[in-house]
Tab-separated table of C-alpha atoms in Angstrom:
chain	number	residue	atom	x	y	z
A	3	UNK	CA	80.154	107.661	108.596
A	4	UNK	CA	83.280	107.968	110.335
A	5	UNK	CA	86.725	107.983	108.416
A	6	UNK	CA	87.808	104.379	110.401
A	7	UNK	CA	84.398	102.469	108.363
A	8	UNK	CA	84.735	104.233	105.111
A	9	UNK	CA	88.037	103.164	105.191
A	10	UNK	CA	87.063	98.983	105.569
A	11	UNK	CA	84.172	99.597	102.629
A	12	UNK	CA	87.161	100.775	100.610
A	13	UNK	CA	88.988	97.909	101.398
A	14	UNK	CA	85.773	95.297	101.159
A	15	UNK	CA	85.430	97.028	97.227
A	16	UNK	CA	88.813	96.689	96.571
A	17	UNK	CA	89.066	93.102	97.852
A	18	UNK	CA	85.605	92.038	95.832
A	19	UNK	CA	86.856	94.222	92.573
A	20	UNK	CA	90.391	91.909	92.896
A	21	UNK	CA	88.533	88.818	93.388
A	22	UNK	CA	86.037	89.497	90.107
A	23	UNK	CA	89.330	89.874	88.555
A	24	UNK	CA	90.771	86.877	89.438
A	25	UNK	CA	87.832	84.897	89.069
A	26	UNK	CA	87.155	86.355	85.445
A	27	UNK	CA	91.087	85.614	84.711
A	28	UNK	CA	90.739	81.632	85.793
A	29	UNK	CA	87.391	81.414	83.701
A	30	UNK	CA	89.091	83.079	81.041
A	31	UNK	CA	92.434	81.238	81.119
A	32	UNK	CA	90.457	77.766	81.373
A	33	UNK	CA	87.786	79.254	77.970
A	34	UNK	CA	91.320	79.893	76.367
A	35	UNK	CA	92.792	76.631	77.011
A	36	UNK	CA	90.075	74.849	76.122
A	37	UNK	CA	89.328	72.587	73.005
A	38	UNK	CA	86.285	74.440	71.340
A	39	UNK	CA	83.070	72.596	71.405
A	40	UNK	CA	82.975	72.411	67.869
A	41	UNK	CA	86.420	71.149	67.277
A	42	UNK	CA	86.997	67.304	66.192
A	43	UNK	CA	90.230	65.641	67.603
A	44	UNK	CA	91.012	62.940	64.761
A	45	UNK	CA	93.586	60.179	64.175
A	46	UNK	CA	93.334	57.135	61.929
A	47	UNK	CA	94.997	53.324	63.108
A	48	UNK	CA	98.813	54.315	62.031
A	49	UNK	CA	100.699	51.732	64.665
A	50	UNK	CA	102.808	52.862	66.366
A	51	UNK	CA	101.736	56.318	66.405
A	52	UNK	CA	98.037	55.282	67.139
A	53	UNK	CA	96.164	52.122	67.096
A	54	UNK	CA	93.689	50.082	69.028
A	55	UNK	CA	94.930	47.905	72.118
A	56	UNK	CA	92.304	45.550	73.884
A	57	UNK	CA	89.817	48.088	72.976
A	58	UNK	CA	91.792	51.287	74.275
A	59	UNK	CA	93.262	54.077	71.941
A	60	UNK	CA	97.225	53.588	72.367
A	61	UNK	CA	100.121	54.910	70.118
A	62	UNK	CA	102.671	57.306	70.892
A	63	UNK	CA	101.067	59.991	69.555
A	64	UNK	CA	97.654	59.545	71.219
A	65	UNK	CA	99.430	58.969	74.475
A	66	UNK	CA	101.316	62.970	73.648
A	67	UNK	CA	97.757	64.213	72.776
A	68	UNK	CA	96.154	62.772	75.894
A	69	UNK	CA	98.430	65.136	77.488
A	70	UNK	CA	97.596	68.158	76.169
A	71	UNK	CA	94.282	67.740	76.299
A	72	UNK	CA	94.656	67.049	79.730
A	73	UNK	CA	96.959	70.415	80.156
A	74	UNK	CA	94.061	72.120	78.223
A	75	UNK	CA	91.561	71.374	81.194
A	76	UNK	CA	89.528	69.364	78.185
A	77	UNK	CA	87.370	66.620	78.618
A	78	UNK	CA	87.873	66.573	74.365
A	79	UNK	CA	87.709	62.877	72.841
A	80	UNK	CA	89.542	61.683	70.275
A	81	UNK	CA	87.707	60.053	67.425
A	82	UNK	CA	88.992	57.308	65.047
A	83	UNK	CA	88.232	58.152	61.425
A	84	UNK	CA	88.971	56.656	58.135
A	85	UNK	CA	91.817	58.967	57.003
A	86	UNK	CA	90.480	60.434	53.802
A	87	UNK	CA	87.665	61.175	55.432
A	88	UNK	CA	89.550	62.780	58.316
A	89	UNK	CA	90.836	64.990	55.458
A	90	UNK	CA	87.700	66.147	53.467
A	91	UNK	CA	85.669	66.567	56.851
A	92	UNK	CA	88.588	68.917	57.534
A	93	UNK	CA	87.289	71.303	54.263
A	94	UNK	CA	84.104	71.818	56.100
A	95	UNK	CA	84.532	71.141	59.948
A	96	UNK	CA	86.699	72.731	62.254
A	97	UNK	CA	89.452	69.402	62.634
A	98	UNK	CA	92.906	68.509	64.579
A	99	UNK	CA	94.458	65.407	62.580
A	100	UNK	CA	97.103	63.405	63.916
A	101	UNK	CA	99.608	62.536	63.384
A	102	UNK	CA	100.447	64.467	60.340
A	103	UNK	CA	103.432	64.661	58.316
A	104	UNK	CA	104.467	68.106	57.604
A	105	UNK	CA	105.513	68.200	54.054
A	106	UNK	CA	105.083	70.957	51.675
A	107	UNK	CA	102.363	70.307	49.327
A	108	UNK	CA	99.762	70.286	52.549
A	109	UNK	CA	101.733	73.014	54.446
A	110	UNK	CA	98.968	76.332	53.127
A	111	UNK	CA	95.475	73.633	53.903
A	112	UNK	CA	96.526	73.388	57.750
A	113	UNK	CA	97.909	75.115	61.293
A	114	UNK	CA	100.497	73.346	62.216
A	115	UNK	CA	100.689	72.327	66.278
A	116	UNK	CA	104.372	70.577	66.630
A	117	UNK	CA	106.256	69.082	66.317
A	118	UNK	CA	104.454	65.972	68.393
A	119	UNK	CA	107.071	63.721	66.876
A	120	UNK	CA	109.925	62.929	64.549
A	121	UNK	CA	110.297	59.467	62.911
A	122	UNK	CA	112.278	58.792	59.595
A	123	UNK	CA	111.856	57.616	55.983
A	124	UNK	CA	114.272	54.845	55.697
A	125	UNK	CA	114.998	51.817	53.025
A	126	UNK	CA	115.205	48.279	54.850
A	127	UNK	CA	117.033	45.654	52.696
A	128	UNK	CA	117.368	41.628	53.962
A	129	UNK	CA	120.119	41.696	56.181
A	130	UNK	CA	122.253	39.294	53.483
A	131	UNK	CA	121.928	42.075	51.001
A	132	UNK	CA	125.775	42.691	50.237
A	133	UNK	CA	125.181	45.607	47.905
A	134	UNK	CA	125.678	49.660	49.598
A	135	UNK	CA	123.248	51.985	49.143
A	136	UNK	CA	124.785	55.578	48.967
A	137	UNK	CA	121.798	57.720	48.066
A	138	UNK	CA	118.135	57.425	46.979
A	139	UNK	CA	119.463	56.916	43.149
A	140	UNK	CA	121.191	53.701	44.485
A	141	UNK	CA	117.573	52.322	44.492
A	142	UNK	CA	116.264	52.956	41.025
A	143	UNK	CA	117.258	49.609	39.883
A	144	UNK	CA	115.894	47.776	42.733
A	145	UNK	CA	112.619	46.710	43.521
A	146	UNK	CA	110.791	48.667	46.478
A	147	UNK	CA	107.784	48.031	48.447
A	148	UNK	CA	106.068	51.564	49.545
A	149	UNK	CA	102.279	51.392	51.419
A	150	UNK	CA	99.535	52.829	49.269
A	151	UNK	CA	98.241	56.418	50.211
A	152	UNK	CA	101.413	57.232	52.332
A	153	UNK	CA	103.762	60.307	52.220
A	154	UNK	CA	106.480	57.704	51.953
A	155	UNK	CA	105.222	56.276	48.546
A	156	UNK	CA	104.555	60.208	47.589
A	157	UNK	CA	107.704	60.821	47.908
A	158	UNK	CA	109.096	58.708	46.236
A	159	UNK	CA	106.578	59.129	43.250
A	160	UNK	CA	107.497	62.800	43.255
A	161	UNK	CA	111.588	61.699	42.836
A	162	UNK	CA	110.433	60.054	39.712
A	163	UNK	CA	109.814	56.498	40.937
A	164	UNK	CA	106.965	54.943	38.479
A	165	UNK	CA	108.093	51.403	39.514
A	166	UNK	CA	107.020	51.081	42.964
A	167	UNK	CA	105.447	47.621	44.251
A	168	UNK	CA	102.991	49.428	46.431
A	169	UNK	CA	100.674	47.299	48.774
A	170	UNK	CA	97.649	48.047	50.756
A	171	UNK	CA	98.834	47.053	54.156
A	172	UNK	CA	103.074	47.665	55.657
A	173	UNK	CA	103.065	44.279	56.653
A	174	UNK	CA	102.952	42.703	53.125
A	175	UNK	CA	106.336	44.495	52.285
A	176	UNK	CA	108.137	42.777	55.354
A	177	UNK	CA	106.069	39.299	53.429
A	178	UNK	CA	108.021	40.103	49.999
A	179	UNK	CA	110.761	41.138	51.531
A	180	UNK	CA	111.672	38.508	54.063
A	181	UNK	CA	109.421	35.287	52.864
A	182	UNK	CA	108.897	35.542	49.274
A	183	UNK	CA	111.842	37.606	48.303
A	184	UNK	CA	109.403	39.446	45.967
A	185	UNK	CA	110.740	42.922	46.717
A	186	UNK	CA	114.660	43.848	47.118
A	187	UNK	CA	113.781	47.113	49.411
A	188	UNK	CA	111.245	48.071	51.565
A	189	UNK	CA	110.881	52.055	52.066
A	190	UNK	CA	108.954	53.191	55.163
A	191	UNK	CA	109.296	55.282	58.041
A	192	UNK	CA	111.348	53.680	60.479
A	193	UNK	CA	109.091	53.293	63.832
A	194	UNK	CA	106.654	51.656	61.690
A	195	UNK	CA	108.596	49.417	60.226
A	196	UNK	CA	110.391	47.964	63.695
A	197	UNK	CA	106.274	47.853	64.751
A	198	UNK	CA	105.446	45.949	61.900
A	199	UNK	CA	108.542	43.577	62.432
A	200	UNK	CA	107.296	43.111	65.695
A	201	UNK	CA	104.212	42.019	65.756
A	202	UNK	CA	104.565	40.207	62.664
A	203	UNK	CA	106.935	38.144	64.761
A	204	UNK	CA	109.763	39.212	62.491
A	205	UNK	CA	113.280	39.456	64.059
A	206	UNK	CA	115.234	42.874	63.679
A	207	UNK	CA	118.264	40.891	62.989
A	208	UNK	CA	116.651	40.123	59.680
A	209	UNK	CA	116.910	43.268	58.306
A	210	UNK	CA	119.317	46.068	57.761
A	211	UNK	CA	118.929	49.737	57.305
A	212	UNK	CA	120.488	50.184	54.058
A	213	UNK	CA	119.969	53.984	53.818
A	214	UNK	CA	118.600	56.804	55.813
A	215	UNK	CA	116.628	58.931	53.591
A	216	UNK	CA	114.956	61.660	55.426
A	217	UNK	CA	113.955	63.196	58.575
A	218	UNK	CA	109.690	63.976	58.618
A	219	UNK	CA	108.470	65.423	61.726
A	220	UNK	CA	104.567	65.057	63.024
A	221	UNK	CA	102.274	67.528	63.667
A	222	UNK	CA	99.104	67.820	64.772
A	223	UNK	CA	97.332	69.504	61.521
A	224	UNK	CA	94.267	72.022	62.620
A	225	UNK	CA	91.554	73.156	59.680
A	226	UNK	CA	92.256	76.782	58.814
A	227	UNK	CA	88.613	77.660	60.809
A	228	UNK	CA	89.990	76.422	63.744
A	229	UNK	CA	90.529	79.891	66.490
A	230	UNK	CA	93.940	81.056	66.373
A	231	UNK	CA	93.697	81.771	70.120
A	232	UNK	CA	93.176	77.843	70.148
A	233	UNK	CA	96.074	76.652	67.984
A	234	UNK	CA	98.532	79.255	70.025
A	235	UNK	CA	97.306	77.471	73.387
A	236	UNK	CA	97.803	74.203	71.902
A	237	UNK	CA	101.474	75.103	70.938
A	238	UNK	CA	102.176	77.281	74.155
A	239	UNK	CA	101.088	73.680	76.204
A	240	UNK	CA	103.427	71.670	73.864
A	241	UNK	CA	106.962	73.739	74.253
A	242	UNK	CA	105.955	73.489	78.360
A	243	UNK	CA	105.793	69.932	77.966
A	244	UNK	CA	109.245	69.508	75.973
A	245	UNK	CA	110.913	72.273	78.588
A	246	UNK	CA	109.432	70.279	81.951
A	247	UNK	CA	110.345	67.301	80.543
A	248	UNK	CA	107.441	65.982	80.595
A	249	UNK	CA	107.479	65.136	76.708
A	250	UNK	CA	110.601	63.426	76.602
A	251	UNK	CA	108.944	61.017	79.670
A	252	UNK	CA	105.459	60.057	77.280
A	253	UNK	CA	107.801	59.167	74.401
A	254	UNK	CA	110.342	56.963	76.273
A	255	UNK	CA	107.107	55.147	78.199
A	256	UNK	CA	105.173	55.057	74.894
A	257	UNK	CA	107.967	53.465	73.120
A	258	UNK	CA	109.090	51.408	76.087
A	259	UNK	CA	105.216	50.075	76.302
A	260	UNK	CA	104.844	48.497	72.760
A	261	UNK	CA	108.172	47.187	72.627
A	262	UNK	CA	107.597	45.312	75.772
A	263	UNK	CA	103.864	44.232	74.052
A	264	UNK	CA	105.401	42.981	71.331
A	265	UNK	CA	108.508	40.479	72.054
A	266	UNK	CA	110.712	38.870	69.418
A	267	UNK	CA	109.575	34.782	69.402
């Protein structure tokens, strides 16, 4: 063989070796980005955050998941669960819940992908309320309206409050509060409570914000068995998404979207 053709089968092995490479690195990459077969993407109705529309998933947090399972290369569907048993499938099955408050009692039972989002706990009082509300004690002596099951009404419970006038359903407390003047406060997180104005035809005007309690952010909680290499991916995909911008442009559209659903009478 002369020294010219062993030269070009050098170069045809090298060129085959780098393209095994490269091919093994895009399978790879796309195996790594990937929502494992056995994982279950869960969320429960929580408007604005997630909830049905016309038949279609909506919610600002669906519409930030949709994203990175679209960044992951995933065909991955979301499912719709009752919320407790979201939570004990998630003992057994490998599960990503959200959106899921971060707070500390859950913080050792999950991964935590986030933050997807950051609303507020806040106490809404009628707007003709005259009294000011300085801190959480200010509301001791009041009547409140907290949503059973919710990290709001946990809270709450935890800080000693064995009073509470909890209800089954958010839009009962804007009821007691607005109609019926059965409640003097109404503690929720704040997104869901301009929702629940909304499209219970409430005005904002009706309202105030009488105190600011907390800042909660959202997560997207993954079982303990779910791959590390997975919930690093996941996270790697979200900071891209806040750097790009591309975050900041689901959140103002999400937001935008159900406001514009959901006009003031």
């Amino acid at each position: 063989m002369s020294r010219s053709g062993g030269m070009e089968t050098l170069k045809s092995k090298v060129i085959i070796a780098v393209l095994i490479f490269v091919i093994f690195m895009i399978n790879s990459q796309a195996c790594f980005c990937k929502v494992s077969p056995g994982v279950i993407l869960a969320t429960d109705e929580f408007p604005p955050y997630s909830f049905y529309l016309d038949g279609q998933l909506k919610g600002i947090a669906v519409d930030i998941v949709k994203a990175l399972i679209d960044k992951a290369g995933s065909s991955a569907d979301i499912s719709v669960l009752p919320w407790k048993r979201a939570l004990n499938l998630s003992k057994t099955r490998e599960m990503m819940l959200f959106p899921f408050t971060r707070l500390p009692y859950r913080e050792k039972s999950f991964q935590w992908i986030g933050p997807i989002m950051v609303d507020s706990f806040v106490f809404a009082v009628r707007s003709s309320e005259k009294r000011a509300f300085e801190s959480v004690e200010d509301f001791r002596d009041v009547s409140v309206g907290t949503n059973r099951g919710t990290p709001t009404t946990r809270h709450l419970q935890e800080l000693g409050f064995d009073s509470l006038q909890v209800v089954t359903a958010e839009n009962l407390n804007a009821k007691k509060l607005l109609i019926g003047d059965r409640i003097d406060a109404w503690y929720s997180s704040y997104l869901i409570l301009r929702y629940t104005l909304k499209i219970g035809g409430f005005n904002e005007e009706m309202i105030r914000i009488a105190y600011k309690d907390m800042d909660v952010e959202m997560y997207i909680a993954a079982s303990l068995t779910v791959p590390d290499e997975i919930v690093a991916q996941w996270q790697h995909n979200l900071n891209e998404m806040k750097e790009n911008g591309k975050y900041q442009e689901i959140l103002y559209e999400s937001i935008a979207e159900w406001e514009r659903l959901y006009q003031y009478p």
